[in-house]
Short mmCIF file of C-alpha atoms and ligand atoms in Angstrom, two decimals:
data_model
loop_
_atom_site.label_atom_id
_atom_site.label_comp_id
_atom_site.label_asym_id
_atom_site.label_seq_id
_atom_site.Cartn_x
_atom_site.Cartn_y
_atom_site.Cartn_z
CA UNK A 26 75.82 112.50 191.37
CA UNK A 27 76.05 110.67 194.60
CA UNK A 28 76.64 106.85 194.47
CA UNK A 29 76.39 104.47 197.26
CA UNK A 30 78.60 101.90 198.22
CA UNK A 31 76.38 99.32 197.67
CA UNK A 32 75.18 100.52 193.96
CA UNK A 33 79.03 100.63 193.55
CA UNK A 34 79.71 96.87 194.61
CA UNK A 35 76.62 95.67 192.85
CA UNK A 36 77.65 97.45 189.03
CA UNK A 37 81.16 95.63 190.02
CA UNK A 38 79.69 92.25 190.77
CA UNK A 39 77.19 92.62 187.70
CA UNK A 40 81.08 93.32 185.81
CA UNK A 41 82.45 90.55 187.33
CA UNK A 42 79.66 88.10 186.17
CA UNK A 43 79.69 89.40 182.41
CA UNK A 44 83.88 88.81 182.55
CA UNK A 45 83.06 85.49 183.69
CA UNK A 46 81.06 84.59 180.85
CA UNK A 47 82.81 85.91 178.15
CA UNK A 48 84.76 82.61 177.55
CA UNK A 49 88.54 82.66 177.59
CA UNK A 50 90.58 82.02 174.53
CA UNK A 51 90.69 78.09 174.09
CA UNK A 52 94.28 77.11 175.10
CA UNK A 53 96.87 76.55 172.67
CA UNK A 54 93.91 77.98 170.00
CA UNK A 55 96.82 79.31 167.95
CA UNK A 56 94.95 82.96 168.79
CA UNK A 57 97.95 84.31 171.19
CA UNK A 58 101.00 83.04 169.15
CA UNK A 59 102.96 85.82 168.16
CA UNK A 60 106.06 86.42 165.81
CA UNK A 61 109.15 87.15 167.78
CA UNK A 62 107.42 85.76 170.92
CA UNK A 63 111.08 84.89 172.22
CA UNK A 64 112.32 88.27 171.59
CA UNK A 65 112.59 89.65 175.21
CA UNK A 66 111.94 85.84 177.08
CA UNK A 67 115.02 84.28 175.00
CA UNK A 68 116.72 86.42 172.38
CA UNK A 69 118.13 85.05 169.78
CA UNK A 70 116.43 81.81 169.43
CA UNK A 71 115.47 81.98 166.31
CA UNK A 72 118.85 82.11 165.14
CA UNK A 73 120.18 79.39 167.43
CA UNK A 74 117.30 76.64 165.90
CA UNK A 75 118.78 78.09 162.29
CA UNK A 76 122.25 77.44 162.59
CA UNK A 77 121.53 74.04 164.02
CA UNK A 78 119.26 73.38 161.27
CA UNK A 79 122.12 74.21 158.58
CA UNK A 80 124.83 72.37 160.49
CA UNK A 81 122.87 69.42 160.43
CA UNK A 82 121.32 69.62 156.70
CA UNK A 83 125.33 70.19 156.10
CA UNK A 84 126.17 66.89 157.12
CA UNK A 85 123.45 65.00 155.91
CA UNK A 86 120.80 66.70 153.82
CA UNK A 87 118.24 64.02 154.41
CA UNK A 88 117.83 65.66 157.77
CA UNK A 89 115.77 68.42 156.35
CA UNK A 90 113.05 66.32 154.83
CA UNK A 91 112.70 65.00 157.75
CA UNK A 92 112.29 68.12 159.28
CA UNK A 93 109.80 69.27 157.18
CA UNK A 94 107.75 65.84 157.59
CA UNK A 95 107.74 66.16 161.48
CA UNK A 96 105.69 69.71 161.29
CA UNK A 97 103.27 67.69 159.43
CA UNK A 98 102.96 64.61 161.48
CA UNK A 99 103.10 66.72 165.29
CA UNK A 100 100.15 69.46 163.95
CA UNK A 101 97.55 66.94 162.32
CA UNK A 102 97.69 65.03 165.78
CA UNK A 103 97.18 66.62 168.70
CA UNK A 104 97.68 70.30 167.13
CA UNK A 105 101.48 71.91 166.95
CA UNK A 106 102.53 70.49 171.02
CA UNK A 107 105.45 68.36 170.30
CA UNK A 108 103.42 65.60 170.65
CA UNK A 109 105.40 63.45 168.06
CA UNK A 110 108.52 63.74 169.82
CA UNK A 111 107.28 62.22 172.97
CA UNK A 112 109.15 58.91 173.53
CA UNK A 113 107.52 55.43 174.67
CA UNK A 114 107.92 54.73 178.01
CA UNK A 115 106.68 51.58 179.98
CA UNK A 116 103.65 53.74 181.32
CA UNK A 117 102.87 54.87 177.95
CA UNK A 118 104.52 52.29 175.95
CA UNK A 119 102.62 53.22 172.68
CA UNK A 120 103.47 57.17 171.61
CA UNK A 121 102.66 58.44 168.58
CA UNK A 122 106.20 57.70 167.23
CA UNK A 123 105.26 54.36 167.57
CA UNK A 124 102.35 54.52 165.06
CA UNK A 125 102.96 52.70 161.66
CA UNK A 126 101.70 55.85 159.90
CA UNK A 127 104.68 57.44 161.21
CA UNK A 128 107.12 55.10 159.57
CA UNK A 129 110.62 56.31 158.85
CA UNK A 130 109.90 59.54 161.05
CA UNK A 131 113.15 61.47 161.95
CA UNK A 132 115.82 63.80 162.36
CA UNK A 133 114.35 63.66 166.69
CA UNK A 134 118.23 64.22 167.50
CA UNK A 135 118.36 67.53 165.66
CA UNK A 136 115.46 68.81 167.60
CA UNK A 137 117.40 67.01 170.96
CA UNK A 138 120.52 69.18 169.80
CA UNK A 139 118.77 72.77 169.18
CA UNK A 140 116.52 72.05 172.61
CA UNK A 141 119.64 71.25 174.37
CA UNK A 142 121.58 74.63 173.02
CA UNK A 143 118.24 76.28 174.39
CA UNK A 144 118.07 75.41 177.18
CA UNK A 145 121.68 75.97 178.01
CA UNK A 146 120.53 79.47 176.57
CA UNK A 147 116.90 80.05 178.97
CA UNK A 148 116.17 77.42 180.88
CA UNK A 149 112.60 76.66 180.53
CA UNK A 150 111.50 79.24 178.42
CA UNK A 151 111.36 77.54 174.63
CA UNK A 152 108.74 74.76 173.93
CA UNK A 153 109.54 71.88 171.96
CA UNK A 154 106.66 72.32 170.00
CA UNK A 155 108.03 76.39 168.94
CA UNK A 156 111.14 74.32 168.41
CA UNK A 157 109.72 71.98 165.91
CA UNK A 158 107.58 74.49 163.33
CA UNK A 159 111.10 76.76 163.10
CA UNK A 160 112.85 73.71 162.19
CA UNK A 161 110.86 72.98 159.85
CA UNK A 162 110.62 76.38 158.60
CA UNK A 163 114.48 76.55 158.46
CA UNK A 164 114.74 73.13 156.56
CA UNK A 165 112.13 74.04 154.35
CA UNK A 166 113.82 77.58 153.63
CA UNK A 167 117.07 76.17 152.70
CA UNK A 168 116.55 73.06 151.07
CA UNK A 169 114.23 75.82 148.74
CA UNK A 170 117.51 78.06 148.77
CA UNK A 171 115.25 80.68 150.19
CA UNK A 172 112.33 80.74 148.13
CA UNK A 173 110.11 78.96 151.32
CA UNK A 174 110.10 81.76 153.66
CA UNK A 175 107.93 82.90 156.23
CA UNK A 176 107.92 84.62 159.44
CA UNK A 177 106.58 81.63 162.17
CA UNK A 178 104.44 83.32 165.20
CA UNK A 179 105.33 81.41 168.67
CA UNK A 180 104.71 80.89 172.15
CA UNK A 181 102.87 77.16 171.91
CA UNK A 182 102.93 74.79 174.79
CA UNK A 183 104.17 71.30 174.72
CA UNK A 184 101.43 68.29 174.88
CA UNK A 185 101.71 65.80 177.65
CA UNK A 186 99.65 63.11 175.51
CA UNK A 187 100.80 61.46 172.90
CA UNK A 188 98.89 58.10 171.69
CA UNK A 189 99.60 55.73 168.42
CA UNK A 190 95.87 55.31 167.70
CA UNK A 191 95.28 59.26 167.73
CA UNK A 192 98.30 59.57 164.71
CA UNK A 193 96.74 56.31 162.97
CA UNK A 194 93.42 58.32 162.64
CA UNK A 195 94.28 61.84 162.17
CA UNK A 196 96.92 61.11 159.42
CA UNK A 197 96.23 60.31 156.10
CA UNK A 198 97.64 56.93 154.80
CA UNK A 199 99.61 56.87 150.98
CA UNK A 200 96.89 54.02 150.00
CA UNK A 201 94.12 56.54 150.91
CA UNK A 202 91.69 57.37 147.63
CA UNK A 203 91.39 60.63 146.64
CA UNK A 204 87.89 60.77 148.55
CA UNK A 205 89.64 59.94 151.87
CA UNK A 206 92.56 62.37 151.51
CA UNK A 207 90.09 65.30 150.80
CA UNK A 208 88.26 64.26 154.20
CA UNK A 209 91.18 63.52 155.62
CA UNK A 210 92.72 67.44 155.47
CA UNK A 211 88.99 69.06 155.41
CA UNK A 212 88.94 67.46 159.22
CA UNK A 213 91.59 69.95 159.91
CA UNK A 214 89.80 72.65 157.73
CA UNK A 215 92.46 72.18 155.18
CA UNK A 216 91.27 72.37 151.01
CA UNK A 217 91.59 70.83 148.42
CA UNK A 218 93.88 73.11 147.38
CA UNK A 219 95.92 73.14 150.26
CA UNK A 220 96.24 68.96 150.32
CA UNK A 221 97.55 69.44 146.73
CA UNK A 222 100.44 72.45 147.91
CA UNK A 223 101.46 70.25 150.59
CA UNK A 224 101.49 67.22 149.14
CA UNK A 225 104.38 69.07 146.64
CA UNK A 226 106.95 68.35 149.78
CA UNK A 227 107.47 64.49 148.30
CA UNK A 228 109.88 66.68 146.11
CA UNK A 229 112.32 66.21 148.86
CA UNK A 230 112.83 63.32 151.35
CA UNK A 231 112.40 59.10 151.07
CA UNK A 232 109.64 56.41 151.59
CA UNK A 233 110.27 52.98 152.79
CA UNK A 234 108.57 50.35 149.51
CA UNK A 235 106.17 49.16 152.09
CA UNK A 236 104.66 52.78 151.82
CA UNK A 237 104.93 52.15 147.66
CA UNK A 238 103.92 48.37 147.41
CA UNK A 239 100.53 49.14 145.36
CA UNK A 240 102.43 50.91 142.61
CA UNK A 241 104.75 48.15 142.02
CA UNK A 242 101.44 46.36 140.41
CA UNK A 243 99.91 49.75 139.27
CA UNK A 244 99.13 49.91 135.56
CA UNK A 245 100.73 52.33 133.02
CA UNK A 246 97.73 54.49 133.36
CA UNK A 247 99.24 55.36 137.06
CA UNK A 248 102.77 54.87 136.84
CA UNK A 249 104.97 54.95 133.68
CA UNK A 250 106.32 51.22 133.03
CA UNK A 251 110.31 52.08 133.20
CA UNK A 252 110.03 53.76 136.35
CA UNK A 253 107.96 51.11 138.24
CA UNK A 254 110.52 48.81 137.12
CA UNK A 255 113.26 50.88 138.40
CA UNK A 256 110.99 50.92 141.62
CA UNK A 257 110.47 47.10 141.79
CA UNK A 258 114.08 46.79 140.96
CA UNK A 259 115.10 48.75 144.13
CA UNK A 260 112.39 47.51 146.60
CA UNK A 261 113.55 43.38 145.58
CA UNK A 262 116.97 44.26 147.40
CA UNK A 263 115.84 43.89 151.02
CA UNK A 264 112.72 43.67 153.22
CA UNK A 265 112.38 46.87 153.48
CA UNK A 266 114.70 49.43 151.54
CA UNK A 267 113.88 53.07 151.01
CA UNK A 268 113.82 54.97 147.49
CA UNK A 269 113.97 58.90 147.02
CA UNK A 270 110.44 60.34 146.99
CA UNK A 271 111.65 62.41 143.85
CA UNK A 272 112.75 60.63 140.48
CA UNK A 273 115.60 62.97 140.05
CA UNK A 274 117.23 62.10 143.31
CA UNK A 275 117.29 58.04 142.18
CA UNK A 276 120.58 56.51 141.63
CA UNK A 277 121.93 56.59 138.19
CA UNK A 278 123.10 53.12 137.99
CA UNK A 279 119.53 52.10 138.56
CA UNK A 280 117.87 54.98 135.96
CA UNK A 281 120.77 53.64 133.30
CA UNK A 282 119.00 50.10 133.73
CA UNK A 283 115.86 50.79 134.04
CA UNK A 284 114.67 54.12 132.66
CA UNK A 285 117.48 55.51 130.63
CA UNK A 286 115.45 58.26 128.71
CA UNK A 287 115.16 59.82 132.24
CA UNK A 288 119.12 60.00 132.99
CA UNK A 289 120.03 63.26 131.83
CA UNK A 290 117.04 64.59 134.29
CA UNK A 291 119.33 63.47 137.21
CA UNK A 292 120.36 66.12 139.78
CA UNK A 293 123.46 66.55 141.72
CA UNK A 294 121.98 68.40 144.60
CA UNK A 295 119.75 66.29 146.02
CA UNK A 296 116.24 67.19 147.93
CA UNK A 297 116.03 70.23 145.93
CA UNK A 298 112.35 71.59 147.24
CA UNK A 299 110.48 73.24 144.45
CA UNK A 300 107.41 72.08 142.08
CA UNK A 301 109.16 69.39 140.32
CA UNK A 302 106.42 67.09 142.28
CA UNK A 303 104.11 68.66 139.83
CA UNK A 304 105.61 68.01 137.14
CA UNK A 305 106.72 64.24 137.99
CA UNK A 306 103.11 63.25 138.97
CA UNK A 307 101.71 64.79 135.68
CA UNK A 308 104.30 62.54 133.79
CA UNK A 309 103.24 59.21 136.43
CA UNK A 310 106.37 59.52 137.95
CA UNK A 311 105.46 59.59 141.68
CA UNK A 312 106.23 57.30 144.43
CA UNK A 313 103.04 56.96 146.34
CA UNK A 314 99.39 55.93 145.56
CA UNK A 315 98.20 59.10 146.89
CA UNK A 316 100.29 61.44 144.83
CA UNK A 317 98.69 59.68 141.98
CA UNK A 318 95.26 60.41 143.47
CA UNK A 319 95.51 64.05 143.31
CA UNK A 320 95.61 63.45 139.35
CA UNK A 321 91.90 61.58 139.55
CA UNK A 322 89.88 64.66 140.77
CA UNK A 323 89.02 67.70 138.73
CA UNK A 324 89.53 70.47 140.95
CA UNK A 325 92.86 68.88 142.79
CA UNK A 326 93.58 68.40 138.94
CA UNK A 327 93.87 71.59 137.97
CA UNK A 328 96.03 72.41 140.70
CA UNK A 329 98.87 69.94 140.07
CA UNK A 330 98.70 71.86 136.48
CA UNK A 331 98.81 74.87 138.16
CA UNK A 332 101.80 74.44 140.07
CA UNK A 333 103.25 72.49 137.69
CA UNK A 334 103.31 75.87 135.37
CA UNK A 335 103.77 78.22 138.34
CA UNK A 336 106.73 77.20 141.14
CA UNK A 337 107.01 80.96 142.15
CA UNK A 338 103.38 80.58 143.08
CA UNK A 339 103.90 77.33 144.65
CA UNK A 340 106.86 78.42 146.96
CA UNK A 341 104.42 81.61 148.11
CA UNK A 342 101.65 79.15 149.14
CA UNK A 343 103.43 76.61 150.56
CA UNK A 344 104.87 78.78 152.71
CA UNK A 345 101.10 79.87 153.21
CA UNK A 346 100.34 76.51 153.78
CA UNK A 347 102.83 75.31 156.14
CA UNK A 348 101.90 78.86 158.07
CA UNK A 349 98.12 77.74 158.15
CA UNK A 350 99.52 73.94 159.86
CA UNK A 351 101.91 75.67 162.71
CA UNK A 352 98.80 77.16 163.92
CA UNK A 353 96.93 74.12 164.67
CA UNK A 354 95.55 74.14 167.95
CA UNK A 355 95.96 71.66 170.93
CA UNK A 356 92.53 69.85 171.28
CA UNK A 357 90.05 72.69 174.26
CA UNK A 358 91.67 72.52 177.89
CA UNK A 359 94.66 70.17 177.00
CA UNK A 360 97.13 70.98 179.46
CA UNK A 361 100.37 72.59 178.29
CA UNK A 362 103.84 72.88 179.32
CA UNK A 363 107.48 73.41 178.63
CA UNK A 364 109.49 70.19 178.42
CA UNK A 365 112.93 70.00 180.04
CA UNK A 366 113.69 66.99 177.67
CA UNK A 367 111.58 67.01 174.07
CA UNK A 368 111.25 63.03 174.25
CA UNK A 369 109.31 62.71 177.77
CA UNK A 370 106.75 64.88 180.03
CA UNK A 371 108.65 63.80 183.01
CA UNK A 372 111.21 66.54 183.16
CA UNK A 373 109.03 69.82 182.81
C1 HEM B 407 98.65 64.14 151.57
C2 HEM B 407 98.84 63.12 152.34
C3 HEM B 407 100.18 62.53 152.61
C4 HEM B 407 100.48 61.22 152.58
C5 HEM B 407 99.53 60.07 152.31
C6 HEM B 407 101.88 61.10 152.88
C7 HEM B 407 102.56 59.91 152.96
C8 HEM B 407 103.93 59.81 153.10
C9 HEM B 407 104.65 58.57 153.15
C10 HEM B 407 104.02 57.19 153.08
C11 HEM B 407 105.96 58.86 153.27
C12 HEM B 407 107.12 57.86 153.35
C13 HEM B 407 107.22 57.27 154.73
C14 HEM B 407 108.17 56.10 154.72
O1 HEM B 407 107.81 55.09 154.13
O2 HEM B 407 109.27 56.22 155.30
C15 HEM B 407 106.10 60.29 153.28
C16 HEM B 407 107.28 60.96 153.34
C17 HEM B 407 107.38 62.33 153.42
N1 HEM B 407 106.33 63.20 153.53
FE1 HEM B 407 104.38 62.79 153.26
N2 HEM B 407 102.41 62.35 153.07
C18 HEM B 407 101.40 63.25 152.94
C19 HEM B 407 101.51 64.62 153.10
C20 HEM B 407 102.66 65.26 153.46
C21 HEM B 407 102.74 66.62 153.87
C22 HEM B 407 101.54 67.55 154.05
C23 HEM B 407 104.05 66.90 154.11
C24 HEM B 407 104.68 68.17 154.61
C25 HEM B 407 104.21 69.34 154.41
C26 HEM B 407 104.78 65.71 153.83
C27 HEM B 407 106.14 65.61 153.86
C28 HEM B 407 106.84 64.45 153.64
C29 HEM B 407 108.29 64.41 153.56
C30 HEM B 407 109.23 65.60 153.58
C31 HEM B 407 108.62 63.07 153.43
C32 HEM B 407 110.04 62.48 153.35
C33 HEM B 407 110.54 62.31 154.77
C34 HEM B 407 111.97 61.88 154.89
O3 HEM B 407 112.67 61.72 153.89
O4 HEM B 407 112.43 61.70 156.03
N3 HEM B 407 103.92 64.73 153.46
N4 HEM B 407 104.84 60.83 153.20
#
């Protein structure tokens, strides 16, 4: 068959206007992250973010809850674009970090440290935002001793926006009913089920007693008597002081005096993650209002009892879980790039 030139260039241009249309995939839609994106661009990153990770839950093992709370806080706001770590600066002078919700937010140095070690490694070629979900992967794998595990896909892009008010309204708040938590994680097509798995990481980590104030007037129906005393007890020693988010962490001069039946429950390794949260909260021993709240709903119910029976189950679906939030997407057509420095968009 003989074509012409001109049937040719029309059957391309008719091509060309169906490729157009076909729209492309949103950016940073969490459809082309891959596992071992770094392989050929930087190898061996993976394994430089772990050892940093370990070296610095070595020294201080509070660094890991931290860790694990910063993949929460950057992927409800904004999506997973290092958005969190973004510094206030007199243009910008109020960054998400600056957000009350995001009270006692940390371990930014260790993130500083690994992206400095990459970047001496391949210059430009890790995000801050990849940098962030294996950290928190890694912290969340050892503080579990292993049983948190799962292979993170990469190759986000770092956010250039970063605003207080968009972290005030995206995450949820510890005096939040159970009503607004559920609508709080369904806005970022999270369950029921899922708010109750993640909400099992206050087994590790520490909240300031302005984030606890409501339970120190709670009644025994919410929290048991001895241990709101031992609460009110700690929170009367300064204006602001921090307790361990898990019972077993407290300090046994404080359990002796004020809930003694609870001191051989004491652990030596501290921020142990596993589904003691389950158990605690059944038993009204949880810090915050909204741990409490999971206990007030039927179906979020019968999932604290759930993982309360089951932690092998609740180590294989919070890893699930924390999986499902790395892959929050930036918001359609947010621009995206590689930060020199995690803390500012100055330096890409
Ligand atoms: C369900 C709704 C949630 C609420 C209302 C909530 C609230 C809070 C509050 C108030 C604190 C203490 C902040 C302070 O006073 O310093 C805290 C700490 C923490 N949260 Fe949540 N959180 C929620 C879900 C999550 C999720 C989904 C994760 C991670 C998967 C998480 C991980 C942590 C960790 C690890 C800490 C301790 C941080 C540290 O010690 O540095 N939280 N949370």
């Amino acid at each position: 068959m003989k074509v012409s030139v001109a049937a040719v260039a029309v059957a391309l241009l008719a091509a060309a206007a169906v490729l157009m249309t076909v729209p492309a995939p949103a950016e940073g839609s969490g459809h082309h992250l891959k596992v071992g994106y770094y392989d050929k661009k930087c190898r061996g990153v993976e394994n430089v973010v772990k050892y940093h990770v370990a070296k610095a839950i070595k020294a201080n093992r509070k660094a890991g809850a931290a860790l694990v709370r910063l993949i929460f806080h950057d992927c409800f706001v904004r999506g997973c674009d290092g958005s969190v770590l973004l510094d206030p600066t007199p243009a910008n002078p109020h960054t998400e970090k600056t957000a009350p919700i995001n009270i006692g937010l940390a371990a930014f140095e260790v993130i500083d440290e690994i992206k400095a070690a990459v970047e001496a490694r391949c210059p430009g070629t890790v995000s801050c935002a990849d940098i962030v979900i294996y950290a928190a992967r890694d912290a969340a794998s050892i503080l579990s001793n292993g049983h948190v595990h799962f292979d993170a896909p990469a190759g986000r892009l770092d956010g250039v926006v970063s605003l207080a008010a968009d972290a005030q309204r995206d995450l949820p708040d510890s005096t939040f009913t159970i009503e607004e938590l559920i609508h709080n994680f369904k806005r970022k097509n999270f369950t029921v089920e899922e708010l109750v798995i993640l909400s099992g990481a206050h087994a590790i980590g520490v909240g300031h007693c302005s984030s606890l104030r409501a339970r120190l007037t709670a009644p025994p129906s919410q929290i048991v008597p001895a241990y709101r005393n031992l609460l009110a007890g700690k929170c009367a020693a300064g204006p602001d002081p921090i307790v361990p988010n898990n019972v077993r962490d407290e300090d046994p001069a404080a359990v002796a005096a004020a809930f003694p039946s609870f001191l051989k429950k004491l652990r030596k390794v501290k921020d142990f993650l596993d589904n003691s949260y389950y158990h605690n909260n059944l038993a009204r021993i949880v810090t915050f209002n909204s741990d409490w709240q999971l206990l007030t709903e039927k179906e979020a119910l019968g999932h604290v009892k759930e993982y309360a029976e089951n932690g092998t189950l609740w180590d294989e679906d919070f890893s699930d879980a924390l999986l499902k939030l790395s892959k929050l997407p930036m918001p359609h057509g947010s621009k995206g790039v590689i930060r020199k420095n995690c803390r500012c968009v100055s330096h890409y």
